[in-house]
Tab-separated table of C-alpha atoms in Angstrom:
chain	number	residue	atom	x	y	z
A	1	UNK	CA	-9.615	38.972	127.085
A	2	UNK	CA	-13.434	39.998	127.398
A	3	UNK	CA	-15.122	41.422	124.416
A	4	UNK	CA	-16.766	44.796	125.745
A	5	UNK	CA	-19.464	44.397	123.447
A	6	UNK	CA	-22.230	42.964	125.081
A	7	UNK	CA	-25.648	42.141	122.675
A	8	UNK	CA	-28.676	44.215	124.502
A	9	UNK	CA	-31.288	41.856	126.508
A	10	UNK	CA	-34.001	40.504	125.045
A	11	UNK	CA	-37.707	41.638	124.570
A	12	UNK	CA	-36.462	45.262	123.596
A	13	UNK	CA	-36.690	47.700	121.063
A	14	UNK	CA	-39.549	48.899	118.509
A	15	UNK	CA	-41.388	45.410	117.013
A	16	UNK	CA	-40.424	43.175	120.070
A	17	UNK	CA	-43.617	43.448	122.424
A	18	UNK	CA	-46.941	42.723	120.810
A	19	UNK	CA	-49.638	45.079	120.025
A	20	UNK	CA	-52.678	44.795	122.603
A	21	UNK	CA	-55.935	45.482	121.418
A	22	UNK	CA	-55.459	49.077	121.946
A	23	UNK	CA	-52.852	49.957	119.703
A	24	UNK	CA	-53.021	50.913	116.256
A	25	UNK	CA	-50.410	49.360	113.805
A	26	UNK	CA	-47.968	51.974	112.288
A	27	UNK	CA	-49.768	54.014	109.222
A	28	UNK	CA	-47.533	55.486	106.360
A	29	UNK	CA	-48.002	58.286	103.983
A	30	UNK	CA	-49.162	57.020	100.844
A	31	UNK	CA	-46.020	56.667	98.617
A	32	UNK	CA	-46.299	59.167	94.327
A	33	UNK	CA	-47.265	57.048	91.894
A	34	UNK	CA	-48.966	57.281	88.551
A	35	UNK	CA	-45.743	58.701	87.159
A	36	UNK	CA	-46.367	58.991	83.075
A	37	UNK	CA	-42.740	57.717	80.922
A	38	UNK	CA	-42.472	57.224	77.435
A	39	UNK	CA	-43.617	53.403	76.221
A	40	UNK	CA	-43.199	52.131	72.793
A	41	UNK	CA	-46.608	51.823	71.444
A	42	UNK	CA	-47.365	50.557	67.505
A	43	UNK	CA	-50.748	52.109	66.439
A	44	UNK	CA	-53.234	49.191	65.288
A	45	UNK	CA	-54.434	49.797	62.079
A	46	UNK	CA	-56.150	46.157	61.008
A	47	UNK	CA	-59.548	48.138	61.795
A	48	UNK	CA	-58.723	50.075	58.785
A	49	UNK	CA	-58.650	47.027	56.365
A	50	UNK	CA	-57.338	47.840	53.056
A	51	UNK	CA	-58.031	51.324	52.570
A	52	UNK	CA	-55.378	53.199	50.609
A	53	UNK	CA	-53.583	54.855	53.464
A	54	UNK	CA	-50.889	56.507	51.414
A	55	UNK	CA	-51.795	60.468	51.629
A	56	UNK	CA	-51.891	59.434	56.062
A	57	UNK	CA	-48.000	58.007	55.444
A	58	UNK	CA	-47.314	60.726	53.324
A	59	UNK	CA	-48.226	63.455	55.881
A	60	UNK	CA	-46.101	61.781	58.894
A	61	UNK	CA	-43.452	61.851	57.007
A	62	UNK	CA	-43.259	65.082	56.241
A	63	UNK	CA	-44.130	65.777	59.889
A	64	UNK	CA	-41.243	63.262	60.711
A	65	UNK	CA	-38.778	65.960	58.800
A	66	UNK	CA	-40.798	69.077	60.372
A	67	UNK	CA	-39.565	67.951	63.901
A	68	UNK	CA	-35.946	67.570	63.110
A	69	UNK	CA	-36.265	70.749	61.025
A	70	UNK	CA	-37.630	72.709	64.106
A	71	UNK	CA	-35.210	71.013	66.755
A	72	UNK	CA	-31.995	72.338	64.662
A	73	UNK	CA	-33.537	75.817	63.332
A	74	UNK	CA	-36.802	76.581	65.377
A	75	UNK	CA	-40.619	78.003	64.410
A	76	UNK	CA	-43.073	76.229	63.274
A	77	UNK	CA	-44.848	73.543	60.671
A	78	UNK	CA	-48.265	72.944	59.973
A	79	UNK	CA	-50.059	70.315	58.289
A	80	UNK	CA	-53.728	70.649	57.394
A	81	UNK	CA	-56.161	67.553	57.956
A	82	UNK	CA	-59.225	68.833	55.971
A	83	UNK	CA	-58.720	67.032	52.738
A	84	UNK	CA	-58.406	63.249	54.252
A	85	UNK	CA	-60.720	60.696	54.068
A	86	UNK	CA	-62.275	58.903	57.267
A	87	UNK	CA	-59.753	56.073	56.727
A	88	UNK	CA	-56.005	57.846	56.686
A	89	UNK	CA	-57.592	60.136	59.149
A	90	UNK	CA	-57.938	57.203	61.612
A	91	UNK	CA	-54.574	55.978	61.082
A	92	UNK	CA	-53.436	59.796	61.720
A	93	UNK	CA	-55.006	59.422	65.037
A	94	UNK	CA	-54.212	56.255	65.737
A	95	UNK	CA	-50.452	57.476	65.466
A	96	UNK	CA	-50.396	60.558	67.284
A	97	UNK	CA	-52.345	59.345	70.247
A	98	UNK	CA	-52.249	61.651	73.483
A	99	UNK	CA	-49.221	63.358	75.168
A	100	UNK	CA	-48.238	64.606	78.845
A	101	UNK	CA	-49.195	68.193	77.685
A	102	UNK	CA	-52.644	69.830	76.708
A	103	UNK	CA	-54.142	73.470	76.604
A	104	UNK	CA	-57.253	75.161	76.084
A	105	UNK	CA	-57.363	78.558	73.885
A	106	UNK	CA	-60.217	80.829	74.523
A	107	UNK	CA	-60.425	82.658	71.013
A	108	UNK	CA	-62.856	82.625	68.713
A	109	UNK	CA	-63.114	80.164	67.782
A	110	UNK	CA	-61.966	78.356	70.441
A	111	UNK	CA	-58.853	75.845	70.074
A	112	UNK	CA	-57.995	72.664	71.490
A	113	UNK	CA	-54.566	71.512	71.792
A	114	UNK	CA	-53.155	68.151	72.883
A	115	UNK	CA	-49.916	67.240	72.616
A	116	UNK	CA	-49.134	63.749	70.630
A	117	UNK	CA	-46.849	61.189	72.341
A	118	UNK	CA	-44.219	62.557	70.170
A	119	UNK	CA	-43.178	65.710	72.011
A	120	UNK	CA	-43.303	68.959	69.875
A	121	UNK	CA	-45.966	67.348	67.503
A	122	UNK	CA	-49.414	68.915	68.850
A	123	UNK	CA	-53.007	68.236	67.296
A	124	UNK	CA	-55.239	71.418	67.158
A	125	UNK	CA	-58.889	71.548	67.092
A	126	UNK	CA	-61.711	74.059	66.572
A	127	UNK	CA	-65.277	74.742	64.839
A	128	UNK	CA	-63.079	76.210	61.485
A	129	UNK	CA	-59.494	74.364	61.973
A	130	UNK	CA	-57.734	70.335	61.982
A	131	UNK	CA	-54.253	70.525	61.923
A	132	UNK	CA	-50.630	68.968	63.121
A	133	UNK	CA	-48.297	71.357	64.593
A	134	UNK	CA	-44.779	70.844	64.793
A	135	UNK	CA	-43.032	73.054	67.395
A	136	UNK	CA	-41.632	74.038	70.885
A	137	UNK	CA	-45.497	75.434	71.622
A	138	UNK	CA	-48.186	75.820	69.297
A	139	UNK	CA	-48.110	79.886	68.050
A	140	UNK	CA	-51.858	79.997	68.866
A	141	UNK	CA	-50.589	79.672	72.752
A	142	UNK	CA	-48.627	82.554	72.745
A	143	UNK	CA	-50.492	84.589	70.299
A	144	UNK	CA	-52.566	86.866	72.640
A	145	UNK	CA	-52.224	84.692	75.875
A	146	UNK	CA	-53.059	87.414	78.132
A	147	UNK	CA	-56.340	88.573	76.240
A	148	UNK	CA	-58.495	88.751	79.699
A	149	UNK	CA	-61.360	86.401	80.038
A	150	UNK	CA	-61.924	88.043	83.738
A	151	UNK	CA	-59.978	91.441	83.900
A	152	UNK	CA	-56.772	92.505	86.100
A	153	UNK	CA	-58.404	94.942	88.579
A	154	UNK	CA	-54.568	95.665	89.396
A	155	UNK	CA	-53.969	98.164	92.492
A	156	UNK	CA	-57.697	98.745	92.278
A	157	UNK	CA	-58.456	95.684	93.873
A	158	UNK	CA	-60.747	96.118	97.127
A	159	UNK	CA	-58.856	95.491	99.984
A	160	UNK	CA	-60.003	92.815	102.762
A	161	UNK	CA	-59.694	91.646	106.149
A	162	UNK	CA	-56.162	89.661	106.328
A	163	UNK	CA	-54.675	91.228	103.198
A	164	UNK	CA	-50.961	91.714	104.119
A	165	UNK	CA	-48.724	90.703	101.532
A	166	UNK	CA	-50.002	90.688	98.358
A	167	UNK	CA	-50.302	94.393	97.459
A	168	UNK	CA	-46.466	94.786	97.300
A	169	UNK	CA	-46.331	91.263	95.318
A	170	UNK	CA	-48.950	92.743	92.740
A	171	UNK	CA	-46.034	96.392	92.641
A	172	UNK	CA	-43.790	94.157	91.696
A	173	UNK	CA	-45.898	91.971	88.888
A	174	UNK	CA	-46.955	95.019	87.297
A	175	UNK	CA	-43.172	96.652	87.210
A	176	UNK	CA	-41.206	93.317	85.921
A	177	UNK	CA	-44.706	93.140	83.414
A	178	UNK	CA	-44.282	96.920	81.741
A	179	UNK	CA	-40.660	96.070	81.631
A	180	UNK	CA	-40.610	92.637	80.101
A	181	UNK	CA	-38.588	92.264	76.655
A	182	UNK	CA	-37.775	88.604	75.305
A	183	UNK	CA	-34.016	89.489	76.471
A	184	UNK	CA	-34.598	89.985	80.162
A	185	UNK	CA	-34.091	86.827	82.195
A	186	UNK	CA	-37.004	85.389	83.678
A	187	UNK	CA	-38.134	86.439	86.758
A	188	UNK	CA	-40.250	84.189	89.287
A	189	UNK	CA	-42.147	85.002	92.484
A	190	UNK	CA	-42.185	82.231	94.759
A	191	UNK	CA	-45.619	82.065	97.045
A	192	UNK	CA	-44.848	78.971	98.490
A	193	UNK	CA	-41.443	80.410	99.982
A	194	UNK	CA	-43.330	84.015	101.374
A	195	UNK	CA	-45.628	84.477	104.019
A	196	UNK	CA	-49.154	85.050	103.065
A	197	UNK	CA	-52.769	84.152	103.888
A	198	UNK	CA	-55.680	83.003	102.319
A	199	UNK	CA	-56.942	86.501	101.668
A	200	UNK	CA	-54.092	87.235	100.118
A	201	UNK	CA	-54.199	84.705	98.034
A	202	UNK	CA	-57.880	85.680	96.565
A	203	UNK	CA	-56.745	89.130	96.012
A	204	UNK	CA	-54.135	88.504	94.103
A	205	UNK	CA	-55.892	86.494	91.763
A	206	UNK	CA	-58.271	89.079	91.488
A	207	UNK	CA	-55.363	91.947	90.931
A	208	UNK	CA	-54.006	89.471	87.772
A	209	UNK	CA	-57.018	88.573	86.765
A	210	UNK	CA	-57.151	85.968	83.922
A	211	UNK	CA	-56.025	85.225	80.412
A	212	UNK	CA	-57.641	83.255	77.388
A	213	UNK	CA	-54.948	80.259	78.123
A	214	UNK	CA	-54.564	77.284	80.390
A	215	UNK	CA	-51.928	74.450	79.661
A	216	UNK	CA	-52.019	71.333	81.672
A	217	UNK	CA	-48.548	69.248	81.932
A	218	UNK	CA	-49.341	65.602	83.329
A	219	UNK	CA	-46.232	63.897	84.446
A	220	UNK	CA	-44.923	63.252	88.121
A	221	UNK	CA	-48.064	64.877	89.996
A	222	UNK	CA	-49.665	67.643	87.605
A	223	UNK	CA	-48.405	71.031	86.422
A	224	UNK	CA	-51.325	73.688	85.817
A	225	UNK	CA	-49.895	76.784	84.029
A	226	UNK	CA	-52.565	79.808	83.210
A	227	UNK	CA	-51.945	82.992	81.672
A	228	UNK	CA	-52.818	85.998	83.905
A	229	UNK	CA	-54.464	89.028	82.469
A	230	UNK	CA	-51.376	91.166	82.941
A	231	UNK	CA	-49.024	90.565	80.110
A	232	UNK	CA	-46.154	88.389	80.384
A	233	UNK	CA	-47.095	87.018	83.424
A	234	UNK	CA	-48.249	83.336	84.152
A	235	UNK	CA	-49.851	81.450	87.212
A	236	UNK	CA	-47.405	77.964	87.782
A	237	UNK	CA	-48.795	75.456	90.182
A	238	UNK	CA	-47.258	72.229	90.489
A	239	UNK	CA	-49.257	69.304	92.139
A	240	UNK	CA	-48.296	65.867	93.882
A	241	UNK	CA	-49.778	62.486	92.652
A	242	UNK	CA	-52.133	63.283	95.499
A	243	UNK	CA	-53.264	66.413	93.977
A	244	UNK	CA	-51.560	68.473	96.496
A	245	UNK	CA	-50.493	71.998	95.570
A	246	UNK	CA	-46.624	71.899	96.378
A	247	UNK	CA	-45.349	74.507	94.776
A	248	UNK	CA	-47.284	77.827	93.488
A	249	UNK	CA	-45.858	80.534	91.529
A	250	UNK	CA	-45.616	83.390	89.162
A	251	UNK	CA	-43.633	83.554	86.253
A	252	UNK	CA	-43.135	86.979	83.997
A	253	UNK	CA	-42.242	85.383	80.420
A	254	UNK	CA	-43.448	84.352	76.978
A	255	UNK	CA	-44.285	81.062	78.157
A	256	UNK	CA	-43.201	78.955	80.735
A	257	UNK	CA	-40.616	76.289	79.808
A	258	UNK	CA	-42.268	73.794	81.588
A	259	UNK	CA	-45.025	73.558	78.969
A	260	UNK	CA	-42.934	73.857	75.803
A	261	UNK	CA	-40.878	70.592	74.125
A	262	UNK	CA	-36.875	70.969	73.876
A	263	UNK	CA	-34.950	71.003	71.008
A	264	UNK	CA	-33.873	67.796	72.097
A	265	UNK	CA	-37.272	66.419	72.023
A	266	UNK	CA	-38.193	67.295	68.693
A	267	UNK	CA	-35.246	65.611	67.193
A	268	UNK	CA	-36.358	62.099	69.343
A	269	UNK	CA	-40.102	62.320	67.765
A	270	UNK	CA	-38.362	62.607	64.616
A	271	UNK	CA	-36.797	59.656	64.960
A	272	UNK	CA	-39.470	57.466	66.874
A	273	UNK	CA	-42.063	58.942	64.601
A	274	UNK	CA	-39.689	56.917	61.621
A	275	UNK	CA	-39.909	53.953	63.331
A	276	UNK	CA	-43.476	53.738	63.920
A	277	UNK	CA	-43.906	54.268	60.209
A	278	UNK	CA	-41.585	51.650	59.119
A	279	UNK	CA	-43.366	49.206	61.992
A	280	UNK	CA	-46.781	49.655	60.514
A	281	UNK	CA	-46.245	50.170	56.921
């Protein structure tokens, strides 16, 4: 009996003729990459030689208990840096290295926050202040986010050529803004999913205005959150590994989630925060 299948002749299909001098060979979008996970890392401390580093070991420990403390029950621990030496200092440092998440508080005076590569345990810098935090989000993020830097001209914004959308978007900011409690589920306004144009892009930012803090997540691509001048409501942009915007929103909340460490985090810093210290003691 003949088999019906029959192989097809040769010299066919994509790859079997060669390319003549005017073709171009096949080009591909550049594959993410750059994607930040968790390593094991031991702090080197043989730099240090034999100072006495016991007030440095002393303090992560007690910031080792702060982060399984806050995972179960919540707020917040602080730990002051201003009485250590140069020496337990540097091992402090050494320790706590740098996280996915940072932020930038415009108060007076101004803070710097970086998150350690134990999630929940933040560093925070300024002209009067050295301290560890232990918590979800440092309090000095969510203390008077919204204080405008450049104000929220609101409604009152000018209108342009090409502004369609955004005026009703702006309605709706303001209403889900003057009726925000901690209770009411979060609401988001996806620009990415609704028509708009550039214009309308411009005046909205100029109808929110802007607040006294941005928080930059670094992970798969980056995640730039900044607080609006209108209360309770952040700017969300995620970016690619190619630093393209793919996804831009509004979010009427505290604080988004996306910059804030899980319970579930905390309690694994506590833990790998232990081991470190029993690896370098």
């Amino acid at each position: 009996m003949t088999n019906p299948f029959m192989l097809p002749p040769t010299g066919f299909g994509p790859g079997s003729q060669p390319l003549d001098h005017q073709d171009e060979a096949l080009e591909y979008m550049p594959l993410p990459q750059d994607m930040r996970t968790y390593s094991p890392r031991i702090p080197e401390i043989e730099d240090l030689g034999d100072a006495d580093l016991t007030a440095a070991f002393a303090l992560l420990e007690q910031v080792a208990k702060a982060a399984e403390e806050v995972s179960v029950h919540g707020g917040t621990r602080q730990f002051d840096l201003v009485g250590l030496d140069a020496a337990n200092r540097a091992l402090i440092a050494e320790t706590m290295g740098s996280g996915e998440v940072s932020a930038k508080v415009r108060a007076i005076p101004a803070i710097a926050v970086q998150e350690s590569v134990f999630a929940g345990i933040w560093t925070l810098k300024s002209a009067k202040s050295d301290v560890i935090e232990v918590a979800a989000i440092p309090a000095c993020v969510t203390e008077a986010p919204f204080t405008p830097v450049r104000k929220a001209l609101g409604k009152d914004t000018p209108l342009a050529p090409g502004v369609d959308n955004a005026p009703p978007l702006q309605i709706e900011l303001a209403d889900k803004s003057a009726a925000y409690t901690p209770e009411v589920e979060l609401h988001v306004i996806n620009l990415s999913l609704l028509p708009h144009t550039e214009e309308d892009l411009v005046w909205l930012d100029q109808a929110v205005g802007e607040g006294a803090v941005t928080i930059l997540s670094r992970g798969y691509g980056n995640c730039r959150v900044t607080a609006t001048a209108v209360p309770h409501v952040w700017r969300v942009q995620f970016f690619n590994s190619q630093e393209t915007l793919i996804l831009d929103t509004f979010e009427v909340t505290k604080v988004p989630e996306v910059a804030c460490a899980a319970p579930e985090d905390l309690s694994d810093s506590a833990k790998r925060l232990v081991n470190v210290l029993e690896a370098i003691r």
